[in-house]
Coordinates of C-alpha atoms in Angstrom, one line a residue:
Chain A
M8 CA 43.6 11.0 112.4
R9 CA 42.4 13.4 109.6
S10 CA 38.7 14.1 109.4
L11 CA 36.6 13.0 106.5
A12 CA 36.1 16.6 105.5
D13 CA 39.9 17.1 105.3
R14 CA 40.4 14.0 103.1
A15 CA 37.5 15.0 100.9
T16 CA 39.1 18.5 100.4
G17 CA 42.4 16.8 99.5
W18 CA 40.8 14.6 96.9
L19 CA 38.8 17.5 95.5
A20 CA 42.0 19.5 95.1
R21 CA 43.5 16.6 93.2
G22 CA 40.4 16.3 91.1
V23 CA 40.6 19.9 90.1
I24 CA 44.3 19.5 89.0
V25 CA 43.3 16.4 87.0
F26 CA 40.4 18.3 85.4
L27 CA 42.7 21.2 84.5
Y28 CA 45.4 19.0 82.9
V29 CA 43.3 16.3 81.2
P30 CA 42.8 18.3 78.0
I31 CA 46.6 19.1 77.8
V32 CA 47.5 15.4 78.3
V33 CA 44.9 14.3 75.8
V34 CA 46.2 16.8 73.2
V35 CA 49.7 15.5 73.6
V36 CA 48.8 11.8 73.5
L37 CA 46.5 12.2 70.5
S38 CA 49.1 14.1 68.5
F39 CA 50.9 10.8 68.1
N40 CA 47.8 9.1 66.8
D41 CA 48.1 7.3 63.5
S42 CA 44.5 8.0 62.5
D43 CA 42.7 10.4 60.3
V44 CA 40.3 11.5 63.0
T45 CA 41.1 12.8 66.4
Y46 CA 38.6 10.7 68.4
K47 CA 39.9 7.2 67.5
W48 CA 43.2 5.7 68.5
A49 CA 45.0 3.9 65.7
G50 CA 48.5 3.3 67.0
F51 CA 51.6 5.5 67.5
S52 CA 52.9 7.7 64.7
T53 CA 54.6 11.0 64.3
R54 CA 53.3 11.5 60.8
W55 CA 51.0 14.4 61.7
Y56 CA 54.1 16.4 62.7
G57 CA 55.3 15.9 59.1
V58 CA 51.9 17.0 57.8
L59 CA 52.0 20.1 60.0
A60 CA 55.5 21.0 58.7
G61 CA 54.1 21.1 55.2
D62 CA 50.8 22.8 55.9
T63 CA 51.6 26.4 54.7
D64 CA 48.0 27.7 55.5
L65 CA 48.2 26.7 59.1
L66 CA 51.8 27.9 59.5
S67 CA 51.0 31.2 58.0
S68 CA 48.1 31.6 60.5
L69 CA 50.5 30.7 63.3
R70 CA 52.7 33.5 62.0
V71 CA 49.9 36.0 61.9
S72 CA 48.9 35.1 65.4
A73 CA 52.4 35.4 66.7
E74 CA 52.9 38.8 65.0
V75 CA 49.6 40.1 66.3
G76 CA 50.3 38.8 69.7
V77 CA 53.8 40.3 70.0
A78 CA 52.6 43.6 68.6
S79 CA 49.5 44.0 70.7
A80 CA 51.2 42.7 73.9
T81 CA 54.0 45.2 73.4
L82 CA 51.7 48.1 72.7
A83 CA 49.4 47.2 75.5
T84 CA 52.2 46.9 78.0
A85 CA 53.8 50.1 76.9
G86 CA 50.3 51.8 77.0
G87 CA 49.8 50.4 80.5
L88 CA 53.1 51.7 81.7
L89 CA 52.4 55.1 80.2
A90 CA 49.0 55.2 81.7
A91 CA 50.4 54.3 85.2
M92 CA 53.1 56.9 85.0
G93 CA 50.7 59.5 83.7
M94 CA 48.0 58.8 86.3
A95 CA 50.6 59.1 89.1
R96 CA 50.8 62.8 88.1
L97 CA 47.1 63.4 88.0
G98 CA 44.9 64.7 90.8
R99 CA 42.9 62.3 92.9
R100 CA 39.5 62.9 91.3
F101 CA 40.8 63.0 87.7
R102 CA 42.7 59.8 88.4
A103 CA 39.4 58.0 89.4
V104 CA 37.7 59.1 86.2
F105 CA 40.6 58.1 84.1
S106 CA 41.0 54.6 85.6
G107 CA 37.3 54.1 85.4
G108 CA 37.5 54.8 81.7
L109 CA 40.5 52.5 81.3
F110 CA 38.9 49.5 82.9
L111 CA 35.4 49.9 81.4
P112 CA 36.2 47.7 78.3
L113 CA 36.8 44.8 80.8
V114 CA 33.1 44.6 81.6
I115 CA 31.7 45.2 78.1
P116 CA 31.1 41.9 76.2
E117 CA 33.8 41.4 73.6
I118 CA 31.2 40.8 70.9
V119 CA 29.9 44.3 71.4
L120 CA 33.3 45.8 71.2
G121 CA 34.0 43.8 68.1
V122 CA 30.8 45.0 66.3
A123 CA 31.6 48.6 67.4
L124 CA 35.1 48.4 66.2
L125 CA 34.0 46.9 62.8
S126 CA 31.7 49.9 62.4
V127 CA 34.5 52.3 63.2
F128 CA 36.8 50.7 60.7
G129 CA 34.0 50.6 58.2
T130 CA 33.3 54.3 58.7
L131 CA 37.0 55.1 58.3
R132 CA 37.1 52.9 55.2
A133 CA 40.1 51.1 56.8
D134 CA 41.2 47.9 55.1
L135 CA 40.9 45.0 57.5
G136 CA 44.3 43.4 58.0
L137 CA 47.2 43.2 60.5
T138 CA 46.8 46.8 61.7
T139 CA 43.1 46.4 62.5
L140 CA 43.8 43.1 64.1
V141 CA 46.4 44.6 66.4
L142 CA 44.2 47.5 67.2
G143 CA 41.3 45.2 68.0
H144 CA 43.4 43.0 70.3
L145 CA 44.7 46.2 71.9
V146 CA 41.2 47.1 73.0
V147 CA 41.0 43.7 74.7
T148 CA 44.5 43.5 76.2
L149 CA 45.2 47.1 77.2
P150 CA 42.9 47.1 80.3
Y151 CA 44.6 44.0 81.6
A152 CA 48.1 45.4 81.1
A153 CA 47.0 48.7 82.7
L154 CA 45.5 46.8 85.7
I155 CA 48.8 45.0 86.4
V156 CA 51.2 47.8 85.8
L157 CA 49.0 50.4 87.6
G158 CA 48.9 48.3 90.7
A159 CA 52.7 47.7 90.7
H160 CA 53.5 51.3 90.0
G161 CA 51.2 52.5 92.7
A162 CA 53.0 50.3 95.2
L163 CA 56.4 52.1 94.5
D164 CA 57.6 54.6 97.1
P165 CA 57.3 58.0 95.4
A166 CA 60.5 59.0 97.3
L167 CA 62.5 56.6 95.1
D168 CA 61.8 58.8 92.1
E169 CA 62.8 61.9 94.1
A170 CA 65.9 60.2 95.4
A171 CA 67.0 59.5 91.8
A172 CA 66.4 63.2 90.9
D173 CA 68.3 64.2 94.0
L174 CA 71.2 62.0 92.9
G175 CA 71.5 63.7 89.6
C176 CA 69.0 61.8 87.3
N177 CA 67.0 63.8 84.7
A178 CA 63.5 62.5 83.9
W179 CA 64.7 60.0 81.3
Q180 CA 67.5 58.6 83.6
R181 CA 65.0 58.3 86.5
F182 CA 62.8 56.2 84.2
R183 CA 65.7 54.2 82.8
R184 CA 67.5 53.5 86.1
V185 CA 64.8 53.3 88.7
T186 CA 61.2 53.1 87.5
L187 CA 61.8 50.6 84.6
P188 CA 63.9 48.1 86.6
L189 CA 61.6 48.2 89.5
L190 CA 58.6 47.4 87.3
R191 CA 60.4 44.8 85.2
Q192 CA 58.6 41.8 86.7
P193 CA 55.1 43.2 86.4
L194 CA 55.9 44.4 82.9
V195 CA 57.0 40.9 81.9
A196 CA 53.9 39.4 83.5
A197 CA 51.6 41.9 81.8
W198 CA 53.2 41.2 78.4
L199 CA 52.9 37.5 78.8
L200 CA 49.3 37.8 79.9
C201 CA 48.4 40.1 76.9
F202 CA 50.2 37.8 74.5
T203 CA 48.2 34.8 75.7
I204 CA 44.9 36.7 75.5
S205 CA 45.7 37.9 72.0
F206 CA 47.0 34.6 70.8
G207 CA 43.8 32.7 71.9
N208 CA 41.3 35.4 70.9
I209 CA 38.5 34.5 68.5
V210 CA 35.7 37.0 68.9
M211 CA 37.7 40.2 68.3
S212 CA 39.7 38.5 65.5
T213 CA 36.5 37.5 63.7
F214 CA 35.6 41.2 63.3
T215 CA 39.0 42.7 62.6
S216 CA 40.9 40.2 60.5
G217 CA 41.1 40.6 56.8
V218 CA 42.0 38.5 53.8
G219 CA 45.3 36.8 54.3
T220 CA 45.4 37.7 58.0
T221 CA 43.5 34.7 59.4
T222 CA 44.7 34.0 62.9
L223 CA 45.4 30.5 64.2
P224 CA 42.3 30.3 66.3
L225 CA 40.1 31.4 63.3
R226 CA 41.9 28.8 61.1
V227 CA 41.4 26.0 63.6
Y228 CA 37.8 27.0 64.1
S229 CA 37.2 26.9 60.3
L230 CA 38.8 23.4 60.2
L231 CA 36.0 22.1 62.4
K232 CA 33.7 22.1 59.4
G233 CA 35.9 19.8 57.4
G234 CA 36.6 17.6 60.4
L235 CA 39.6 17.9 62.7
T236 CA 42.7 15.7 62.2
P237 CA 45.5 15.0 64.7
E238 CA 47.5 17.7 62.9
I239 CA 45.8 20.2 65.2
N240 CA 46.9 18.1 68.2
A241 CA 50.5 18.1 66.9
L242 CA 50.3 21.9 66.7
G243 CA 48.8 22.0 70.1
T244 CA 51.5 19.9 71.5
L245 CA 54.2 22.1 70.1
L246 CA 52.4 25.2 71.6
V247 CA 52.2 23.6 75.0
L248 CA 55.8 22.7 74.9
F249 CA 56.7 26.2 73.8
T250 CA 54.6 27.7 76.6
F251 CA 56.1 25.5 79.3
L252 CA 59.6 26.5 78.1
I253 CA 58.7 30.2 78.5
I254 CA 57.1 29.7 81.9
L255 CA 60.0 27.6 83.2
G256 CA 62.5 30.1 81.7
A257 CA 61.2 33.4 82.9
G258 CA 57.5 33.8 83.7
L259 CA 56.8 31.5 86.6
R260 CA 58.2 33.7 89.4
Q261 CA 56.9 36.9 88.0
M262 CA 53.4 35.5 87.2
R263 CA 53.0 34.2 90.7
R264 CA 54.2 37.4 92.4
V265 CA 51.9 39.6 90.4
L266 CA 48.9 37.4 90.3
V267 CA 49.0 36.0 93.8
G268 CA 50.3 39.1 95.6
G269 CA 53.5 40.9 96.6
D270 CA 54.9 44.1 95.3
G271 CA 57.4 42.5 92.9
T272 CA 60.3 43.7 95.0
P273 CA 62.4 41.4 97.1
G274 CA 62.1 41.7 100.9
Chain B
M2 CA 75.1 73.6 85.2
T3 CA 75.7 72.7 88.8
V4 CA 75.1 75.2 91.6
S5 CA 78.1 75.4 93.8
P6 CA 79.5 77.9 96.3
T7 CA 82.0 80.3 94.9
Q8 CA 83.3 81.4 98.3
T9 CA 83.1 79.9 101.7
T10 CA 81.9 83.2 103.2
V11 CA 78.6 83.2 101.3
P12 CA 75.8 81.4 103.1
A13 CA 75.2 77.8 102.1
V14 CA 71.5 78.6 101.9
R15 CA 69.9 82.0 101.8
L16 CA 66.1 82.2 102.0
S17 CA 64.6 85.6 101.3
G18 CA 60.9 86.0 102.0
V19 CA 60.2 82.5 100.9
G20 CA 56.6 81.4 100.9
K21 CA 54.6 78.5 99.5
S22 CA 50.9 78.3 99.1
F23 CA 48.9 75.3 97.9
G24 CA 45.7 76.8 96.6
S25 CA 44.4 78.9 99.5
T26 CA 46.5 77.2 102.2
H27 CA 49.8 78.9 103.1
A28 CA 52.3 76.1 104.1
V29 CA 55.2 78.5 104.4
R30 CA 55.1 82.2 104.9
D31 CA 57.8 84.8 104.5
V32 CA 60.8 82.8 105.7
T33 CA 64.1 84.8 105.7
L34 CA 67.0 82.9 106.9
D35 CA 70.7 82.3 106.3
I36 CA 72.3 78.9 106.8
R37 CA 76.1 79.1 107.2
P38 CA 78.6 76.8 105.5
N39 CA 79.5 73.7 107.5
E40 CA 76.8 74.4 110.0
F41 CA 74.6 71.7 111.6
F42 CA 71.3 73.5 111.2
S43 CA 67.9 72.2 112.4
I44 CA 64.4 73.2 111.3
L45 CA 62.3 72.3 114.3
G46 CA 58.5 72.4 114.6
P47 CA 55.4 70.4 115.2
S48 CA 53.9 68.4 112.3
G49 CA 52.1 70.6 109.8
C50 CA 54.2 73.7 110.6
G51 CA 55.7 73.8 107.0
K52 CA 59.1 72.5 107.8
T53 CA 58.9 69.7 105.2
T54 CA 57.6 72.0 102.5
L55 CA 60.5 74.4 103.3
M56 CA 63.0 71.6 102.9
R57 CA 61.4 70.4 99.6
M58 CA 61.8 73.9 98.3
I59 CA 65.5 73.8 99.1
T60 CA 65.9 70.5 97.3
G61 CA 64.0 71.7 94.3
F62 CA 61.0 69.2 94.6
E63 CA 58.8 72.3 95.1
E64 CA 59.1 75.8 93.8
P65 CA 58.4 78.7 96.2
T66 CA 55.4 80.8 95.3
E67 CA 57.0 83.9 96.9
G68 CA 60.6 84.9 97.6
A69 CA 63.8 83.5 96.5
I70 CA 66.3 80.8 97.4
E71 CA 70.1 81.1 96.9
L72 CA 72.4 78.0 97.3
G73 CA 76.0 79.0 97.8
G74 CA 75.3 82.5 96.5
V75 CA 73.7 81.3 93.3
P76 CA 69.9 81.8 92.7
A77 CA 68.2 78.5 92.7
G78 CA 65.0 79.6 91.1
G79 CA 64.1 77.3 88.2
V80 CA 67.1 75.0 88.8
P81 CA 65.7 71.4 88.9
A82 CA 66.5 69.1 91.7
H83 CA 69.0 67.0 89.8
K84 CA 71.1 70.0 89.0
R85 CA 71.4 71.3 92.6
D86 CA 74.6 70.6 94.5
L87 CA 72.9 69.1 97.4
N88 CA 71.6 65.7 98.5
M89 CA 68.8 64.6 100.7
L90 CA 68.5 61.8 103.3
F91 CA 64.9 60.6 102.9
Q92 CA 62.8 59.7 105.9
S93 CA 62.0 56.3 104.2
Y94 CA 65.7 56.2 103.1
A95 CA 64.4 55.6 99.5
L96 CA 67.2 53.0 98.8
F97 CA 66.8 51.4 95.4
P98 CA 65.6 47.8 96.2
H99 CA 66.8 46.5 92.8
L100 CA 70.4 47.5 93.5
S101 CA 73.0 46.1 95.9
V102 CA 74.4 48.3 98.7
H103 CA 77.4 49.0 96.4
D104 CA 75.3 50.1 93.5
N105 CA 73.1 52.2 95.7
V106 CA 76.1 54.0 97.1
A107 CA 77.7 54.3 93.6
F108 CA 74.5 55.5 92.0
E109 CA 75.3 59.3 91.9
L110 CA 78.8 58.8 90.6
K111 CA 77.6 56.5 87.8
V112 CA 74.8 58.8 86.8
R113 CA 76.9 61.9 86.8
K114 CA 79.7 60.0 85.0
S115 CA 82.2 62.0 87.0
H116 CA 84.5 59.2 88.0
P117 CA 86.3 56.3 86.2
K118 CA 85.3 52.8 87.2
Q119 CA 88.3 52.3 89.5
A120 CA 87.7 55.6 91.3
I121 CA 84.0 54.7 91.9
A122 CA 85.0 51.4 93.6
E123 CA 87.4 53.4 95.8
A124 CA 84.9 56.1 96.6
V125 CA 82.2 53.5 97.5
R126 CA 84.7 51.8 99.9
D127 CA 85.5 55.1 101.5
A128 CA 81.8 56.0 101.8
L129 CA 80.9 52.7 103.4
A130 CA 83.9 53.0 105.8
L131 CA 82.6 56.5 106.8
V132 CA 79.3 54.9 108.0
R133 CA 81.1 51.8 109.4
L134 CA 79.6 49.3 106.9
E135 CA 82.9 48.0 105.4
G136 CA 82.3 44.8 103.5
Y137 CA 78.6 45.3 103.1
G138 CA 78.8 46.2 99.4
D139 CA 77.4 42.9 98.0
R140 CA 74.4 42.7 100.2
A141 CA 70.9 43.3 99.0
I142 CA 69.0 46.2 100.6
S143 CA 66.4 43.7 101.9
Q144 CA 69.1 42.0 104.0
L145 CA 69.8 45.1 106.1
S146 CA 68.4 46.2 109.4
G147 CA 66.8 49.7 109.7
G148 CA 69.9 51.2 111.2
Q149 CA 72.1 49.7 108.4
R150 CA 69.7 51.0 105.8
Q151 CA 70.0 54.5 107.1
R152 CA 73.8 54.2 107.1
V153 CA 73.7 53.2 103.4
A154 CA 71.4 56.1 102.7
I155 CA 73.9 58.5 104.4
A156 CA 76.8 57.0 102.4
R157 CA 74.8 57.3 99.1
A158 CA 73.9 60.9 99.9
L159 CA 77.5 61.9 100.8
I160 CA 79.5 60.1 98.1
G161 CA 79.2 63.0 95.6
R162 CA 80.5 65.4 98.3
P163 CA 77.5 67.8 98.0
S164 CA 77.8 71.2 99.6
L165 CA 74.6 70.6 101.5
L166 CA 72.9 67.5 103.0
L167 CA 69.2 67.8 103.9
L168 CA 68.0 65.2 106.4
D169 CA 64.2 64.6 106.7
E170 CA 63.4 63.4 110.2
P171 CA 66.7 61.4 110.1
L172 CA 66.1 59.5 113.3
G173 CA 62.3 59.1 113.2
A174 CA 62.2 55.5 112.1
L175 CA 64.9 54.2 114.6
D176 CA 64.3 52.8 118.0
K177 CA 65.3 54.8 121.0
K178 CA 68.7 53.3 121.7
L179 CA 69.8 53.4 118.0
R180 CA 68.5 57.0 117.9
A181 CA 70.8 58.2 120.6
E182 CA 73.7 56.4 119.0
M183 CA 72.9 57.9 115.5
Q184 CA 72.6 61.4 117.0
L185 CA 76.2 61.4 118.0
E186 CA 77.2 59.5 114.8
L187 CA 75.6 62.1 112.5
K188 CA 77.3 64.9 114.3
K189 CA 80.6 63.0 114.0
I190 CA 80.1 62.4 110.2
Q191 CA 79.2 66.0 109.7
R192 CA 82.5 67.1 111.3
E193 CA 84.4 64.5 109.3
V194 CA 83.1 65.4 105.9
G195 CA 82.6 69.2 106.5
V196 CA 79.3 69.4 104.8
T197 CA 76.5 71.7 105.8
F198 CA 73.7 69.6 107.4
V199 CA 70.2 70.8 107.5
T200 CA 67.8 68.5 109.4
V201 CA 64.1 68.8 109.6
T202 CA 62.6 67.4 112.9
H203 CA 59.7 67.6 115.3
D204 CA 61.9 66.2 118.1
Q205 CA 63.2 69.0 120.2
E206 CA 65.7 66.8 122.1
E207 CA 67.2 65.7 118.7
A208 CA 67.5 69.3 117.6
L209 CA 69.0 70.5 120.9
T210 CA 71.7 67.8 121.0
M211 CA 72.8 67.8 117.3
S212 CA 72.5 71.4 116.1
D213 CA 74.7 74.4 116.0
R214 CA 71.7 76.5 115.3
I215 CA 67.9 75.9 115.3
A216 CA 65.1 77.6 113.5
V217 CA 61.8 77.0 115.3
M218 CA 58.8 77.0 112.9
H219 CA 55.2 77.5 113.8
D220 CA 52.2 77.9 111.4
G221 CA 54.5 78.3 108.4
R222 CA 56.7 81.0 109.9
V223 CA 60.1 80.9 111.5
V224 CA 59.5 82.2 115.0
Q225 CA 63.0 82.1 116.3
V226 CA 66.5 81.3 115.0
G227 CA 69.3 80.7 117.5
T228 CA 71.7 78.3 119.2
P229 CA 70.2 75.5 121.2
E230 CA 71.0 77.5 124.4
D231 CA 69.3 80.7 122.9
I232 CA 66.2 78.8 122.1
Y233 CA 66.0 77.0 125.4
E234 CA 67.1 79.8 127.8
R235 CA 65.8 82.8 125.8
P236 CA 62.7 81.7 123.9
A237 CA 61.2 84.5 121.8
T238 CA 57.6 83.5 122.1
R239 CA 55.3 81.5 124.3
F240 CA 55.1 78.9 121.6
V241 CA 58.9 78.3 121.7
A242 CA 59.0 78.2 125.5
E243 CA 56.2 75.6 125.4
F244 CA 57.4 73.5 122.5
I245 CA 61.0 73.2 123.6
G246 CA 61.2 71.8 127.1
T247 CA 58.5 72.6 129.7
S248 CA 57.6 76.0 131.0
N249 CA 55.3 77.4 133.6
F250 CA 53.4 80.5 132.4
L251 CA 51.9 83.4 134.4
T252 CA 49.9 85.9 132.3
G253 CA 49.3 89.4 133.5
K254 CA 50.2 93.1 133.2
S255 CA 53.8 94.2 133.5
D256 CA 54.9 97.6 134.8
G257 CA 58.6 96.9 134.0
A258 CA 59.3 95.8 137.6
V259 CA 56.5 93.4 138.6
L260 CA 53.9 91.4 136.9
T261 CA 50.4 91.7 138.3
V262 CA 48.4 88.5 137.8
D263 CA 44.7 88.4 138.6
G264 CA 44.0 86.3 141.6
L265 CA 47.7 85.7 142.4
G266 CA 49.2 89.1 143.3
T267 CA 52.5 90.3 142.0
V268 CA 55.8 88.7 141.1
P269 CA 59.1 90.5 140.4
L270 CA 60.4 90.5 136.8
P271 CA 63.8 90.0 135.2
A272 CA 65.9 93.2 134.7
D273 CA 65.1 93.6 130.9
A274 CA 61.3 93.5 131.4
F275 CA 59.1 95.6 129.1
T276 CA 55.7 97.0 130.1
G277 CA 52.2 95.9 129.1
E278 CA 50.3 92.6 128.7
A279 CA 52.8 89.7 128.9
H280 CA 53.4 86.1 129.7
L281 CA 56.1 85.2 132.2
A282 CA 57.8 81.9 131.5
V283 CA 59.5 80.0 134.3
R284 CA 61.4 76.7 133.7
P285 CA 60.5 74.0 136.2
E286 CA 64.2 73.4 137.0
H287 CA 64.5 77.0 138.2
V288 CA 61.6 76.6 140.6
R289 CA 62.3 75.5 144.2
I290 CA 59.6 74.6 146.7
S291 CA 59.6 74.9 150.5
S292 CA 57.2 74.8 153.3
G293 CA 57.5 78.6 153.7
D294 CA 59.4 78.4 157.0
P295 CA 62.0 79.8 156.9
A296 CA 60.8 82.2 154.2
P297 CA 62.7 82.3 150.9
P298 CA 65.1 85.3 150.4
P299 CA 63.1 88.5 149.6
E300 CA 64.8 89.0 146.2
R301 CA 63.2 85.7 145.0
A302 CA 59.8 85.6 143.3
S303 CA 57.4 83.4 145.3
L304 CA 53.8 82.2 145.0
P305 CA 51.8 80.1 147.5
A306 CA 50.6 76.8 146.1
T307 CA 49.1 73.5 147.0
L308 CA 51.3 70.4 146.4
Q309 CA 49.3 68.0 144.3
S310 CA 51.7 65.2 143.5
V311 CA 55.3 64.2 143.6
V312 CA 56.8 62.2 140.7
Y313 CA 60.1 60.6 141.3
L314 CA 62.2 60.5 138.1
G315 CA 65.4 58.9 139.3
S316 CA 67.8 61.7 138.6
A317 CA 65.2 64.3 139.4
T318 CA 62.0 64.8 141.3
R319 CA 59.0 66.6 139.8
Y320 CA 56.4 68.4 141.9
H321 CA 53.0 69.2 140.4
L322 CA 51.5 72.2 142.1
A323 CA 48.2 74.2 142.0
L324 CA 48.4 77.9 142.4
A325 CA 45.9 80.0 144.3
D326 CA 43.8 80.5 141.1
G327 CA 43.9 76.8 140.4
G328 CA 46.4 77.1 137.6
P329 CA 49.1 74.3 137.3
F330 CA 52.7 75.0 138.2
I331 CA 55.6 72.5 138.0
A332 CA 58.9 72.5 140.0
E333 CA 61.7 70.1 139.3
T334 CA 64.7 69.4 141.6
H335 CA 67.8 67.3 141.1
G336 CA 67.7 64.2 143.2
T337 CA 65.2 64.0 146.0
G338 CA 63.7 67.4 147.1
P339 CA 63.0 68.7 150.5
A340 CA 61.6 66.2 153.1
G341 CA 58.4 66.6 155.0
L342 CA 56.1 67.7 152.1
T343 CA 52.8 66.0 151.8
A344 CA 50.4 65.9 148.9
G345 CA 47.5 68.3 149.5
G346 CA 49.6 70.5 151.8
P347 CA 50.5 74.2 151.3
V348 CA 53.9 75.0 149.9
L349 CA 55.7 78.0 148.6
A350 CA 57.1 78.0 145.0
H351 CA 60.0 80.4 144.5
W352 CA 62.5 81.3 141.8
D353 CA 65.2 83.8 140.8
P354 CA 63.4 86.5 138.7
Q355 CA 66.5 86.7 136.5
A356 CA 65.9 83.1 135.4
S357 CA 62.4 83.8 134.3
R358 CA 61.6 85.4 130.9
L359 CA 58.9 87.9 130.0
L360 CA 57.3 87.3 126.6
A361 CA 54.9 89.5 124.6
E362 CA 53.2 86.8 122.7

């Protein structure tokens, strides 16, 4: 006979899952709403998908977000990898200083970073656009990528690199044949996490986007003023579908290994 | 460029005054040493004696701060690890976890692009057969036991037929039974492939059973180089006599014929004894004990002692004695020793002076 506390915990766990997934289910259901407002059900329809397909403004924002996401996630992951490999060559004390500096942006409110970055770009008279957006997102994503890659790199046996050298690999071959494949899973996880952070970012985008480079979250946010239509839900549904496909296809195992624990190597 | 021997008569490794300091600490000091081709050579010493640093300088992971290293007659200074014609067996094995057994073993041939694909497959089969792991090629590293991992590491290190294989504490991670098995196996593999083996170990038994020659290291220096028998029977210093096997020591003043020890009297010395302050080392297995009646032959060295305890070891019996000055002394006999000795009673410890060894330091 299970105790009351056990059962309560079980129901609480189910409640948490429901709470987490209610918004996603609501988005999907309301995307098929044949109504001009999101909060009232007016029967089944797919017409908002048609509207979405013809909404060039929204689609160009989607394109900007995807481009910025890919660019900043790639740069952040590469930067994280380089930081990890470089720090492995540093002395103990220098390493502590460097990693402290690398992770500091994590605890600074994004709005402060955004204002600071805007001042920097202003001083440099840089035109706000894709480049500034990517750089801004890089400030936010790089510490996360570094955190993941650094942990995984530190868990590698340093003898593996020496063994590769001993077996005839020069520095590039050691990287290509040993370090990179061993870090593949954490690198994929870091990239996906950075892309997600960049794709959903509003605060940093507010300060660093320019004319013609409005990101999707900024566009959606601005639509609030004119009233949301189920078109947003249709877009959301497609994004959810896209994300699920990625996770099912590649990310699930890696994400769990890296975020829950384990060194990313079998056995 | 690959460093390889030009003649078989040149030493496989020549160390000339090699030293390495990290800041103000000297890990290795002034090591001069030749390792011969096809030799099973051991560098033996306690942890922290510099043996691992010495090995890492031979592999090229560290550069010496003093002296020079030659590999097969070619100066190795400035030659990076991946261009040296040698391989290393790592203590952790350092097998690549993302590659199968086959791909681990084939790694060097693929990197060096020295063989066509078909020849690689053949070479891997041969290498796995050498370490008795036929048919294991498709396994993942995580599916292997510790002993099997070591065999894969040996196959991987030998597939490129290096002139020299360095083994870092090769048996340290194995359990006792496997260790004894691998000792013989390594020796057998070394004879089969005809490669110079240099092992680094702190285990004197391992070094004695496997090696053709041993270099004993202490405090960054090589204190003695010799065959296992040389090292055991004719230790050069008190440290060697103590580190390899067990020795009893008597410290006193030698006049070339007898050693005068404060509080104990005099004991006769071996024929080649020098004069001055010295330590006399006596192996326990050379010491006999008796009740003193009848007296041991006059040519034997003898000291009165008190029997403290008797330890039965199965194939041998060990007697712990206390000399007149209270110092410990150990005697060991094959099988069970003389009857009628009781703990706490007086005994006479005696030995053949020629079996003892006078040491200056």
